[in-house]
mmCIF file of C-alpha atoms and ligand atoms in Angstrom:
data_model
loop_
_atom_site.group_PDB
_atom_site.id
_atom_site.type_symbol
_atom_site.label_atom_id
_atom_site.label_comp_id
_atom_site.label_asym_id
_atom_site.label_seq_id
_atom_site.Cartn_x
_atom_site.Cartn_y
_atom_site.Cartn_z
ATOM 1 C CA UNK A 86 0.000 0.000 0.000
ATOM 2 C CA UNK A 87 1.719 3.147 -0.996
ATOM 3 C CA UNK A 88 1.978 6.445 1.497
ATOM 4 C CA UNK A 89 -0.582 9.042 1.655
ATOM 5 C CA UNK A 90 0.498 12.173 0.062
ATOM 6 C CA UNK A 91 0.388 14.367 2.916
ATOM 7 C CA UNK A 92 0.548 18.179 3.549
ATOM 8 C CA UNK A 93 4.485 17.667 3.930
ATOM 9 C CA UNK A 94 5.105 16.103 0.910
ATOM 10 C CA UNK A 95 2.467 18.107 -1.290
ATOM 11 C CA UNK A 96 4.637 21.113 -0.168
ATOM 12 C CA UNK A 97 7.551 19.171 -1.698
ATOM 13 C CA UNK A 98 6.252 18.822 -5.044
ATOM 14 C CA UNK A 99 4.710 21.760 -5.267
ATOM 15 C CA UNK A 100 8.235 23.471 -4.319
ATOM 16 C CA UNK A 101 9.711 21.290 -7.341
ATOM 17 C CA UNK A 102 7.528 23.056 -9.555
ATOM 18 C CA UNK A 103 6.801 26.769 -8.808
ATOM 19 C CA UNK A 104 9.339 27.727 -11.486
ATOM 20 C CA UNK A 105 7.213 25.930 -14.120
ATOM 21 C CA UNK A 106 4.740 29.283 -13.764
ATOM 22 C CA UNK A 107 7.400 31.954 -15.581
ATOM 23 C CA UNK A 108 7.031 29.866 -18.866
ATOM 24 C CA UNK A 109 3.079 30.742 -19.031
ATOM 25 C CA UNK A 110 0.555 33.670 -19.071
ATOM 26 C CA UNK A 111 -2.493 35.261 -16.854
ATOM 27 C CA UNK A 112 -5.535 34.952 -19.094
ATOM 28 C CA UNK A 113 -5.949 38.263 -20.464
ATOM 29 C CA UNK A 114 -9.206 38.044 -22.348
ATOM 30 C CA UNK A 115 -11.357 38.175 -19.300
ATOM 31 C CA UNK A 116 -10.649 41.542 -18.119
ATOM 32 C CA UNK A 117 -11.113 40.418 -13.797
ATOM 33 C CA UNK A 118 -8.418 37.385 -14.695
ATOM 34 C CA UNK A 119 -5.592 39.245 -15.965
ATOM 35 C CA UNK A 120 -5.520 40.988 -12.360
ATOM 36 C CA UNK A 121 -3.937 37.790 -10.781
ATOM 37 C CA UNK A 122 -0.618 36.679 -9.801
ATOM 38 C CA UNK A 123 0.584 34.306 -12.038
ATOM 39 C CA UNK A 124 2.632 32.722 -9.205
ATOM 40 C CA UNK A 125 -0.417 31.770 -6.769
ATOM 41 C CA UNK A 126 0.070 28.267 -6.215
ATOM 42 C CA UNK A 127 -1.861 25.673 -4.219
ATOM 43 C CA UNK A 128 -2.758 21.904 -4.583
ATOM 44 C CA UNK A 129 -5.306 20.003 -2.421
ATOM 45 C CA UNK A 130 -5.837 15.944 -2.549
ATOM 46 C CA UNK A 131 -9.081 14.211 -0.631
ATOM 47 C CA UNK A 132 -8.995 10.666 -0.219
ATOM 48 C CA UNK A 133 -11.850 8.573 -0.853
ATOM 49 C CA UNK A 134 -11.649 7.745 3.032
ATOM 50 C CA UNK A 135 -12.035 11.541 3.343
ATOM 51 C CA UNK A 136 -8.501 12.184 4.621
ATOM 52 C CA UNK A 137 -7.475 15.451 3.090
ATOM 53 C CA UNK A 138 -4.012 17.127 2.400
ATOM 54 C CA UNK A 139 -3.811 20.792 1.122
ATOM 55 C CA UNK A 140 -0.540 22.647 0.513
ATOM 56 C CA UNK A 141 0.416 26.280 -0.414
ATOM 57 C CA UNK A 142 -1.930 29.297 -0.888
ATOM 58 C CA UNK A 143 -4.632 26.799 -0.259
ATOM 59 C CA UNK A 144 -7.311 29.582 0.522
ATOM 60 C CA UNK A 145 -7.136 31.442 -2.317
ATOM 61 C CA UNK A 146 -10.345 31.793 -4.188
ATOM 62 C CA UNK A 147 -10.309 30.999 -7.916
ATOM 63 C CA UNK A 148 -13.519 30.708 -10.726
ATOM 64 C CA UNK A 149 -14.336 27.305 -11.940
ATOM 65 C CA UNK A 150 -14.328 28.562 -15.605
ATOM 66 C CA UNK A 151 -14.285 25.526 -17.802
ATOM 67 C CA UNK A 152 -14.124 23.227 -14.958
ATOM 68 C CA UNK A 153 -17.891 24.002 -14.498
ATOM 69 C CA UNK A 154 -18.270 22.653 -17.842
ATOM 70 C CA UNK A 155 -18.414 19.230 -15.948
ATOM 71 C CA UNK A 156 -20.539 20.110 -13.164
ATOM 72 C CA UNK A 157 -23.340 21.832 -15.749
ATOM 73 C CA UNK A 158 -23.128 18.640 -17.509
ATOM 74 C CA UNK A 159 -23.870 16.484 -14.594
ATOM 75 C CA UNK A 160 -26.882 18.535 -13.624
ATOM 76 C CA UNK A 161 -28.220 19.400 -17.442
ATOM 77 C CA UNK A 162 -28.251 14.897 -17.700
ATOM 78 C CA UNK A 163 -30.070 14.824 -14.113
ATOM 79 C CA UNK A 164 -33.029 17.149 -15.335
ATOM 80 C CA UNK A 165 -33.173 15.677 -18.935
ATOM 81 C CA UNK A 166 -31.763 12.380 -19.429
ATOM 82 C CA UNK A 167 -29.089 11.439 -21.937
ATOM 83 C CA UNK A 168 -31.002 10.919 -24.404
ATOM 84 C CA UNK A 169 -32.290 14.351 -24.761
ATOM 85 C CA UNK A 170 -28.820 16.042 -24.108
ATOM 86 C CA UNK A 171 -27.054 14.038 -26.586
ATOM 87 C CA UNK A 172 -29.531 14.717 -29.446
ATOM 88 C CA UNK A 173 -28.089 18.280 -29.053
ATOM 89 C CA UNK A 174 -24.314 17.980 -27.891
ATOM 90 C CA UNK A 175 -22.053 15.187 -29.665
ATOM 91 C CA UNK A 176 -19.479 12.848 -27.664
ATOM 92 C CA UNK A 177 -16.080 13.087 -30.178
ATOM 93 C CA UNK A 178 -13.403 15.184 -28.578
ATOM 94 C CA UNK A 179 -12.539 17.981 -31.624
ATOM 95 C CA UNK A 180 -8.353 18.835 -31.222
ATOM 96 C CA UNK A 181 -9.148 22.392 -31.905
ATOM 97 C CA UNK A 182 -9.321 25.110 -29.318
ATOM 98 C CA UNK A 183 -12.348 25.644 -26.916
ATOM 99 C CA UNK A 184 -13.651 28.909 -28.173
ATOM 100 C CA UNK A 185 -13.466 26.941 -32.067
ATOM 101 C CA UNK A 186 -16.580 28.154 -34.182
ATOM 102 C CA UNK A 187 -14.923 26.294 -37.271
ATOM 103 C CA UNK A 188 -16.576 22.614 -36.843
ATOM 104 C CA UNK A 189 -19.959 24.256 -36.263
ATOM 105 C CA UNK A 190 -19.914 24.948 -39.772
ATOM 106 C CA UNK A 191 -18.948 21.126 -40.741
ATOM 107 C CA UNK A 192 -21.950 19.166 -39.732
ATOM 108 C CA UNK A 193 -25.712 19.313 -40.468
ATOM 109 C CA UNK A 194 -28.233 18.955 -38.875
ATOM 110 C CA UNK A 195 -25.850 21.459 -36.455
ATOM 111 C CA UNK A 196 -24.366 19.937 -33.181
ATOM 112 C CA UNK A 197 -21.371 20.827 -30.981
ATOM 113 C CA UNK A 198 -18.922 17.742 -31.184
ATOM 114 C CA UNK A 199 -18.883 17.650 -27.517
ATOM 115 C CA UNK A 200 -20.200 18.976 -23.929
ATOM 116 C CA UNK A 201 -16.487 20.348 -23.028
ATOM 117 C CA UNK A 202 -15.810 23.000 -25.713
ATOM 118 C CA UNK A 203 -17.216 26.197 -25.522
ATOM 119 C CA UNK A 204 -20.313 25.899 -28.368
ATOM 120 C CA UNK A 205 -21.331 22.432 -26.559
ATOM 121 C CA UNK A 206 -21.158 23.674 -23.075
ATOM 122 C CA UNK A 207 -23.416 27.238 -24.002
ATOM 123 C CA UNK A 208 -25.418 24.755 -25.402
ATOM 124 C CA UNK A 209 -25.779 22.543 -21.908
ATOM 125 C CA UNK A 210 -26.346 25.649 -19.653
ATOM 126 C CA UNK A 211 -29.408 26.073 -21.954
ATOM 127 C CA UNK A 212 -30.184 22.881 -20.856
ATOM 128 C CA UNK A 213 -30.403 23.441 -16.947
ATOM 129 C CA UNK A 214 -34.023 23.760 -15.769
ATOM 130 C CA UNK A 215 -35.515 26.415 -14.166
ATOM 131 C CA UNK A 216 -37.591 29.204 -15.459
ATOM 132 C CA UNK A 217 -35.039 32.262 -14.994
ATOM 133 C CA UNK A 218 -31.292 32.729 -15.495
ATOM 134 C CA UNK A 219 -31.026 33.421 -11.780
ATOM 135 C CA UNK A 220 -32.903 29.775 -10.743
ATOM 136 C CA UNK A 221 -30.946 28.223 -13.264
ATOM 137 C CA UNK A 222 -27.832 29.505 -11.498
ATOM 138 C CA UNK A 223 -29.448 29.246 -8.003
ATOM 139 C CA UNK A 224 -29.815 25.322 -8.836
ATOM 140 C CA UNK A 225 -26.186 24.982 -10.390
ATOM 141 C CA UNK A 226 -25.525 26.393 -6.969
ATOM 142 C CA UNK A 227 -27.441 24.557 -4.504
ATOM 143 C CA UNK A 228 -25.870 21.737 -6.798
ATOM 144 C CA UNK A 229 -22.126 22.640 -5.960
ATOM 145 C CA UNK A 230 -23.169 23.239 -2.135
ATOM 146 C CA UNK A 231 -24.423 19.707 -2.184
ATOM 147 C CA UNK A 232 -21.146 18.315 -3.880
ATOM 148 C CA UNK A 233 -18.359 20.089 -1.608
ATOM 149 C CA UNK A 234 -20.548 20.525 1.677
ATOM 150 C CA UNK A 235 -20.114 24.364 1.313
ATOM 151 C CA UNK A 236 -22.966 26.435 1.710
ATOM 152 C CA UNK A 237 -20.397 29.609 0.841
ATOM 153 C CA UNK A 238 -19.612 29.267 -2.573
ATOM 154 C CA UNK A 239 -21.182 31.722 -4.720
ATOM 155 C CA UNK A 240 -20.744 33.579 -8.311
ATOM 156 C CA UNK A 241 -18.075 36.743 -8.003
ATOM 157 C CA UNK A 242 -20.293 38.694 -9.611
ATOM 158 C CA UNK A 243 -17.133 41.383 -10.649
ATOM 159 C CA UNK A 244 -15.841 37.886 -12.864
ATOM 160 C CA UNK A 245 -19.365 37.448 -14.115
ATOM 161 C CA UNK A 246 -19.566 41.059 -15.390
ATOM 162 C CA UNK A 247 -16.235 41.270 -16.670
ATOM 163 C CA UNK A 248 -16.950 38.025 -18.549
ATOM 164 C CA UNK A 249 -20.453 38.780 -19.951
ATOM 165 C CA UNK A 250 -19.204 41.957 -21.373
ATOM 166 C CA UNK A 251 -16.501 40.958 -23.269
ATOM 167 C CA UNK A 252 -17.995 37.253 -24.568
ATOM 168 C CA UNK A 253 -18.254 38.685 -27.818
ATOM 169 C CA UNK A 254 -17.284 35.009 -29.205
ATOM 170 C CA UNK A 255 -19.528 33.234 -26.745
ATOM 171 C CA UNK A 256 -22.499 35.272 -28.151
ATOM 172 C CA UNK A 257 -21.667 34.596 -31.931
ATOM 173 C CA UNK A 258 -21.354 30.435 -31.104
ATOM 174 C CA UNK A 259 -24.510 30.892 -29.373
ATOM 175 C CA UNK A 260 -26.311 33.226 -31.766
ATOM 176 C CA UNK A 261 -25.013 30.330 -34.560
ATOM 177 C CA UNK A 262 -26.598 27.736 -31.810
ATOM 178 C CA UNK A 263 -29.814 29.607 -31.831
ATOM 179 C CA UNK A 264 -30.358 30.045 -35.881
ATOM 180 C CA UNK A 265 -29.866 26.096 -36.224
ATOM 181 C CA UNK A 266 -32.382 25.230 -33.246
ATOM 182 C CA UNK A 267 -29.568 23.995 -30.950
ATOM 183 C CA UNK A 268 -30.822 26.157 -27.761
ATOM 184 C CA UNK A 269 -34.644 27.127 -27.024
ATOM 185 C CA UNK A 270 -33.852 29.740 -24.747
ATOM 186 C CA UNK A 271 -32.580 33.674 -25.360
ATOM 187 C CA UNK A 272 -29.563 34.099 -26.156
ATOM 188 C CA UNK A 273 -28.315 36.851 -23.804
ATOM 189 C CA UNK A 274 -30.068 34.780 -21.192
ATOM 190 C CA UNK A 275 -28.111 32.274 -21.877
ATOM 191 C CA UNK A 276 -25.330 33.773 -22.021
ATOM 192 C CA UNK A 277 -25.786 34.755 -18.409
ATOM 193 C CA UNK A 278 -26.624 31.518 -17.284
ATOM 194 C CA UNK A 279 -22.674 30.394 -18.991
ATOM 195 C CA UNK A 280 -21.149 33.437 -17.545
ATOM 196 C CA UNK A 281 -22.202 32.889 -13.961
ATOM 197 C CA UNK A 282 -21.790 29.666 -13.849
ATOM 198 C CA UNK A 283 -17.816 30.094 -15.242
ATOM 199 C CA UNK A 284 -17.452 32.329 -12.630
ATOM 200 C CA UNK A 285 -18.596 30.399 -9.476
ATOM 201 C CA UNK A 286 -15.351 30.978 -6.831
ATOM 202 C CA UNK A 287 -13.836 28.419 -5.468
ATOM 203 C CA UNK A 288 -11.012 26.997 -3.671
ATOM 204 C CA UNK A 289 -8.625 23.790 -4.253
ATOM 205 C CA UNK A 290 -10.113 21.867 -1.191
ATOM 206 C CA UNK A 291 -14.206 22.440 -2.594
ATOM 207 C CA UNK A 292 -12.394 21.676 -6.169
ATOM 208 C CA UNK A 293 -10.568 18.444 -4.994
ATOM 209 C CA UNK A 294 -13.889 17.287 -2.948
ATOM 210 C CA UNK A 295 -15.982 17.685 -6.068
ATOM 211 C CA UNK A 296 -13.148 15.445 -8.052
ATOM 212 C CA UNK A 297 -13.758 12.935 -5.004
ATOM 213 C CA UNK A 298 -17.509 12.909 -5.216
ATOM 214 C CA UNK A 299 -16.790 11.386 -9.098
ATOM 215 C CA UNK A 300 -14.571 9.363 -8.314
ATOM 216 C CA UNK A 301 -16.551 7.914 -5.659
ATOM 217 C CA UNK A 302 -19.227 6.875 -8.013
ATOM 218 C CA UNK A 303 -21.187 9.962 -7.425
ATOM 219 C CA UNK A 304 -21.807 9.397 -4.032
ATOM 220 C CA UNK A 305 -20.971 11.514 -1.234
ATOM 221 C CA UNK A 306 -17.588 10.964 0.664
ATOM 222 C CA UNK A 307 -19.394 10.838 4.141
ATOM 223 C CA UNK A 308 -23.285 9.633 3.987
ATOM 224 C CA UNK A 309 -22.574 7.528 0.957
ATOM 225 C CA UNK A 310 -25.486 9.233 -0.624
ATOM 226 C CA UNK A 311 -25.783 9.220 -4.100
ATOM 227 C CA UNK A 312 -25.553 12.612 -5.191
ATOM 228 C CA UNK A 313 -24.976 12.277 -9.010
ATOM 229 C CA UNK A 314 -26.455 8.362 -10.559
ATOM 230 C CA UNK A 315 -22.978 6.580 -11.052
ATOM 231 C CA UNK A 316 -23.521 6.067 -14.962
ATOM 232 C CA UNK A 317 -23.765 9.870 -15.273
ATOM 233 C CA UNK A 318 -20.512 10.005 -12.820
ATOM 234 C CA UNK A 319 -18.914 7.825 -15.178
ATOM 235 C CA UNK A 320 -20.008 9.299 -18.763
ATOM 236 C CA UNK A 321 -18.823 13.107 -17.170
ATOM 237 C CA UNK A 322 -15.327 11.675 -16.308
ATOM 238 C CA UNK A 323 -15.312 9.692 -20.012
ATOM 239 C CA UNK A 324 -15.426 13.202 -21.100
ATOM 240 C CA UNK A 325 -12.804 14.763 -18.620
ATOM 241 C CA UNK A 326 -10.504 12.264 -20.104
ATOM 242 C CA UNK A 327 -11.258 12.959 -24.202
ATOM 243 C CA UNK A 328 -11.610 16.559 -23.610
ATOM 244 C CA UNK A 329 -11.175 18.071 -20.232
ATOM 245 C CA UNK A 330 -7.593 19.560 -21.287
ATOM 246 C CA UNK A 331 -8.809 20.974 -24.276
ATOM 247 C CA UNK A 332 -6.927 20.596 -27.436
ATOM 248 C CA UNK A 333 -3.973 19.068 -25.124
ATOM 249 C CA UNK A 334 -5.937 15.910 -23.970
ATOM 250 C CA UNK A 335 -3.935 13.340 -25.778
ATOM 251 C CA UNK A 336 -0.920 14.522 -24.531
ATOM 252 C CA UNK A 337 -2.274 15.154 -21.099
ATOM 253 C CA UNK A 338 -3.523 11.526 -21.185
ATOM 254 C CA UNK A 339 -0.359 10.079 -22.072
ATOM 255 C CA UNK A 340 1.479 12.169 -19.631
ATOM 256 C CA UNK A 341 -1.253 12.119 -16.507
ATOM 257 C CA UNK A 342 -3.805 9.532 -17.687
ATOM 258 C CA UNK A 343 -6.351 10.556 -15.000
ATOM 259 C CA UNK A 344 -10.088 12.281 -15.760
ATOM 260 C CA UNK A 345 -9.240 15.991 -15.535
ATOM 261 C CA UNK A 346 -11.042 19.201 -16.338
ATOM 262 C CA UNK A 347 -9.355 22.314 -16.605
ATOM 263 C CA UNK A 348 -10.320 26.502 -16.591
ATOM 264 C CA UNK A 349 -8.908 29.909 -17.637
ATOM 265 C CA UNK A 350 -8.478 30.830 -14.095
ATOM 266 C CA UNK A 351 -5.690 28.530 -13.609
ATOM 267 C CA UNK A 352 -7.663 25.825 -11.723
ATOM 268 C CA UNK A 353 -7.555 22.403 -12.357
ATOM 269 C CA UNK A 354 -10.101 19.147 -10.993
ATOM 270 C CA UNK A 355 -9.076 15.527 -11.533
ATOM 271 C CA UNK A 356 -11.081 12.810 -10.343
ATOM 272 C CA UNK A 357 -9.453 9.468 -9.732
ATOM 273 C CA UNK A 358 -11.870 5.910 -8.780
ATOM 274 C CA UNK A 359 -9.938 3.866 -6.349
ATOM 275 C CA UNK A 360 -8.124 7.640 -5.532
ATOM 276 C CA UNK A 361 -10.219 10.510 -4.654
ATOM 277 C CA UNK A 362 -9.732 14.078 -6.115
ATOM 278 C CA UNK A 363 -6.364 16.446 -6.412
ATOM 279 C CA UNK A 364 -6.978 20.207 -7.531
ATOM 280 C CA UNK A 365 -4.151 22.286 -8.483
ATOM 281 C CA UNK A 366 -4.774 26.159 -8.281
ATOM 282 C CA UNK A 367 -1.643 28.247 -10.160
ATOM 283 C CA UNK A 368 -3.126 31.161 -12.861
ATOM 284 C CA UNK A 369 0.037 30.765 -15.307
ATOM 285 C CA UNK A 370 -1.655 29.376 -19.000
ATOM 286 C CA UNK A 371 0.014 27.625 -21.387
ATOM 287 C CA UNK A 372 -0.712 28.217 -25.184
ATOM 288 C CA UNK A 373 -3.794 25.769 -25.086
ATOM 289 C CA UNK A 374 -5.294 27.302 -21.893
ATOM 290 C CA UNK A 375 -4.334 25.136 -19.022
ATOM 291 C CA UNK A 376 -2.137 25.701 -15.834
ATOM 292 C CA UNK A 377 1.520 25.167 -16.781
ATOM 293 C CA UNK A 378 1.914 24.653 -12.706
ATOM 294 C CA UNK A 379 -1.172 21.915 -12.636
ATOM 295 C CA UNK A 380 -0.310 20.226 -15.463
ATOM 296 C CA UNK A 381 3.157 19.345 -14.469
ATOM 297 C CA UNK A 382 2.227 18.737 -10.699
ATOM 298 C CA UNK A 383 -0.259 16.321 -12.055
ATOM 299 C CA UNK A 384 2.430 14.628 -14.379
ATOM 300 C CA UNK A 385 4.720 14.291 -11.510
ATOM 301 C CA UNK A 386 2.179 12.687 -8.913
ATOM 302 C CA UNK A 387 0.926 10.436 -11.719
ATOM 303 C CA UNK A 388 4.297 8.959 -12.589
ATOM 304 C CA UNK A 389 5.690 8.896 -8.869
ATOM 305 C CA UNK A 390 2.060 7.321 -7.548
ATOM 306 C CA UNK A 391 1.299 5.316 -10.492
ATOM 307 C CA UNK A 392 -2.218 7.160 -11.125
ATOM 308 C CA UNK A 393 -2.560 6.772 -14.495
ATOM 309 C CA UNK A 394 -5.484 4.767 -15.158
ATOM 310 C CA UNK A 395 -4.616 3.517 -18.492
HETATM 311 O O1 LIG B 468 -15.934 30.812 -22.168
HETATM 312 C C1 LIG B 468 -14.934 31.305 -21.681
HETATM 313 O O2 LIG B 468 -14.183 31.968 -22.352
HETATM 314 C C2 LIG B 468 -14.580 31.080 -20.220
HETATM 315 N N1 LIG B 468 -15.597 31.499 -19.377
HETATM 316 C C3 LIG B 468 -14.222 29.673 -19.933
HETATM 317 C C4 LIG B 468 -13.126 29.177 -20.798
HETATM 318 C C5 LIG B 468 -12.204 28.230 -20.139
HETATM 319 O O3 LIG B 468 -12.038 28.160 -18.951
HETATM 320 C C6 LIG B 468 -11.441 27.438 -21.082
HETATM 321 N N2 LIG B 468 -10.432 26.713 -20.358
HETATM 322 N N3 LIG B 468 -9.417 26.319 -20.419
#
């Protein structure tokens, strides 16, 4: 049975790579994210068993971005089913960027390749129930508060406004979305729903709980209770593993091999069965749009604790 990875030895490896951060960049397309320091740093593991380890600036507070894409999809399949969702979002990872409007274009009837780029996620937050933008992010929410335990995590509403005024490419996918009958809902209304939810704050212990929750089937770490159905668990992790890095998922799967979803913000969620979940917090991007920091403290816990899954 191999060691724990405890506080100590967290600080260890995240000492080994701090450095990694100077080759990578702040997001600077959100306005509210290029104010951060691209050295913030902080990693947090909980254990199946519900031991948890956290190391560096483990209270800073960081937006989910992308890494809601997951969450969205777990509660958009709870309220409608696979079926429905996959009539209107496709399963095939794409290899181009997140914000790509090119494939759109490509097939007919219209359908974003998959639930983790941008076009198939705006489509999935039209996909949340509720009646208004603000129940549909009131029960994406309540959802999160059920997954990490914390009744304190709520939208930074300067992100949110900083985001919604300057998604001038998130409103063309989902205008394009709206012409071909992809989303029912309004467009700006939409939008709102994808802005606010990207922009949820969190921190690398509620981030590395939620990666435990799917890796524990769905269920919750203490009660047991089954908070997301396991085959809905599973098919959101298939995903994390085809497309959760982006246009970098092969690589990051040959390198890492563990489920992982990744945001703009710098945070990073993987979710490990037989494990639990590790989040790695550090702002510095690489070209693709993931943390240089999380993607090689990831590659070096993988290969020193044998995670990969493959
Ligand atoms: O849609 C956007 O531009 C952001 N709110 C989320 C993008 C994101 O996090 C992509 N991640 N690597």
């Amino acid at each position: 049975m191999i060691d724990k990875i405890d506080t100590e030895t967290l600080e260890g490896w995240l000492d080994n790579v701090r450095s990694f951060a100077d080759a990578g960049r702040v997001a600077d397309y959100i306005p509210a994210l290029s104010e951060r320091d691209p050295h913030e740093l902080a990693a947090a593991i909980y254990y199946l068993d519900g031991d948890y380890y956290q190391a560096g600036e483990s209270d800073c507070c960081f937006t989910l971005q992308s890494i809601s894409k997951v969450i969205s999809l777990a509660l958009a399949l709870i309220d409608n089913g696979e079926e429905y969702v996959f009539n209107r979002v496709g399963m095939e990872p794409t290899g181009d960027p997140f914000h790509s409007i090119y494939r759109l274009e490509q097939h007919r009837p219209s359908k974003p390749l998959n639930p983790m780029i941008n076009a198939g996620a705006l489509a999935v937050s039209d996909m949340i129930h509720g009646h208004t933008t603000e129940e549909k992010v009131g029960r994406l929410l309540s959802f999160l508060h059920e997954l990490t335990d914390d009744q304190s995590i709520k939208v930074n509403e300067g992100v949110a406004a900083s985001e919604f005024e300057t998604a001038y490419l998130n409103r063309s996918l989902l205008y394009y979305l709206k012409q071909h009958g992809v989303i029912n809902g309004d467009v700006e209304d939409t939008l709102k729903v994808y802005t606010h939810q990207c922009s949820i704050d969190v921190n690398v212990q509620s981030l590395a709980k939620i990666g435990a929750v799917f890796a524990n089937e769905g269920r919750d770490l203490k009660s047991g209770r089954q908070i997301i159905p396991k085959h809905l668990a599973k098919i959101c992790k298939t995903f994390m593993v085809t497309c959760g890095m982006y246009d970098a998922s092969g690589s990051f799967a040959i390198k890492v091999g563990v489920p992982a979803k990744s945001g703009v913000s710098g945070g990073v969620m993987a979710s490990i069965n037989g494990f639990g979940g590790i989040a790695v917090y550090g702002p510095s991007l690489d070209e693709k749009g993931n943390s240089v920091v999380g993607f090689k403290l990831l590659e070096i816990l993988s290969n020193r604790y044998d995670l990969s899954i493959f």
